Amino acid sequence: MSDADDGRLPELDLRLTEENLNDFYEHAPCGYCSCLPDGTLVKVNQTLLDWLGYTRQELIARQCLQELLTIGGRLHYETHCVPLLLLQGQVRELSYMLRRKNGTTLPVLMNSVLLRDTNDQPLVVRVTLFDITDRRKYEQELLRAKMQAEEQREQLARANEQLANANEQLLVKNEQLTRINADLDSFVYTASHDLKQPIDNMAGLFAEFKRSATIPDADAASMMNMFEDALQQILSTIEGLTAVVQQQRQLEQIPEEAVAVQPLTEEIVRILQPQVQNAAFTLNFTAAPTLRLARPSLHSMLYNLLSNALKYAEPSRPPSIQVSTALADGVSVLSVQDNGRGIDLKRHGSELFQLFRRFHPEVAGAGMGLYLVNRLVNQAGGRVEVDSTLGQGSTFRIYLPR
């Protein structure tokens, strides 16, 4: 090293070279002690005395190192540590609990070295002890965290098993429901088909009866009209049931496609508008010009909602119907809003999509339109939401996957 290099070194405080080695031993940040091969203490530093609460006179030549350990630690020291010292001359990082004078314990980590005399006989054991209280707390925290993690893992495994069992049961129930629904559809279709012919025969016979019979009773005419209305209601219900099942079966065979909403809606409006000449339609499909589902499904949804909007128009004002699309949270929304009679949702909300439910008896109908709309939407993987105020109108929103 050159003189120039020596000149760049920082000047040392000479007091550092006068460090008292005895003071360094006594007040080291760890415990020091020396003991005879049998464990009798012959030297202890002040740090260890402070940890244990003993005076030097109480330990030197009066107690053995192993007597400062707990019972389990003493057994380990005598059966494991001492043989290793004699065999290897040193041991490292053995964990023990020291017993303080007041009865409490202190976790320490022990390193020991065995010195021998000139005849290779054991002379003295030098021991270094490190306070691992904080480390022990940390290890205990880790152990608790590990136990909690294991418990949570077991709970999660049990929950997953329960969920798997629940899913399996749900699949079984879904299969059962699918079979039941298929059986019900077949039953409804068969029953309605088998009933249609006898009802048609009854209608024909009744028409012939009205044409040929003469009944002098003045009340007979009104009763016959009531019977004819009931007969027509039965026919309408049977035809509606048949149509629902037939349409469901047909739609299951038709693939989904991107259907342009504007021309389809305009076609339905042209069909319906002659029923109500003063009806106003507003169409806006800018947000979602196409919807992905089977074309007959979309046609049926729109036809039923628009025909209902006209059928249940408020007599005191011209019908105003707005049809639009929007995008919300990754789904397409088809909305049909009218200014008609509205529905009391607090009273009828839970029955809204039930078969044959009608909420305005004064208006002729079979009560199958909303049932069919909801069924078609569910089949397409969507849902229907309704806002309605009695006397002001209704808004039907159909949420469909994109």
Short mmCIF file of C-alpha atoms in Angstrom, two decimals, residues 29 48 101 161 221 246:
data_model
loop_
_atom_site.label_atom_id
_atom_site.label_comp_id
_atom_site.label_asym_id
_atom_site.label_seq_id
_atom_site.Cartn_x
_atom_site.Cartn_y
_atom_site.Cartn_z
CA PRO A 29 -24.35 -8.72 24.25
CA LEU A 48 -25.45 -13.79 32.17
CA LYS A 101 -33.55 -17.23 40.20
CA GLU A 161 -65.77 -31.97 -0.58
CA ALA A 221 -129.92 -16.66 -24.93
CA GLN A 246 -94.52 -27.09 -29.97
#
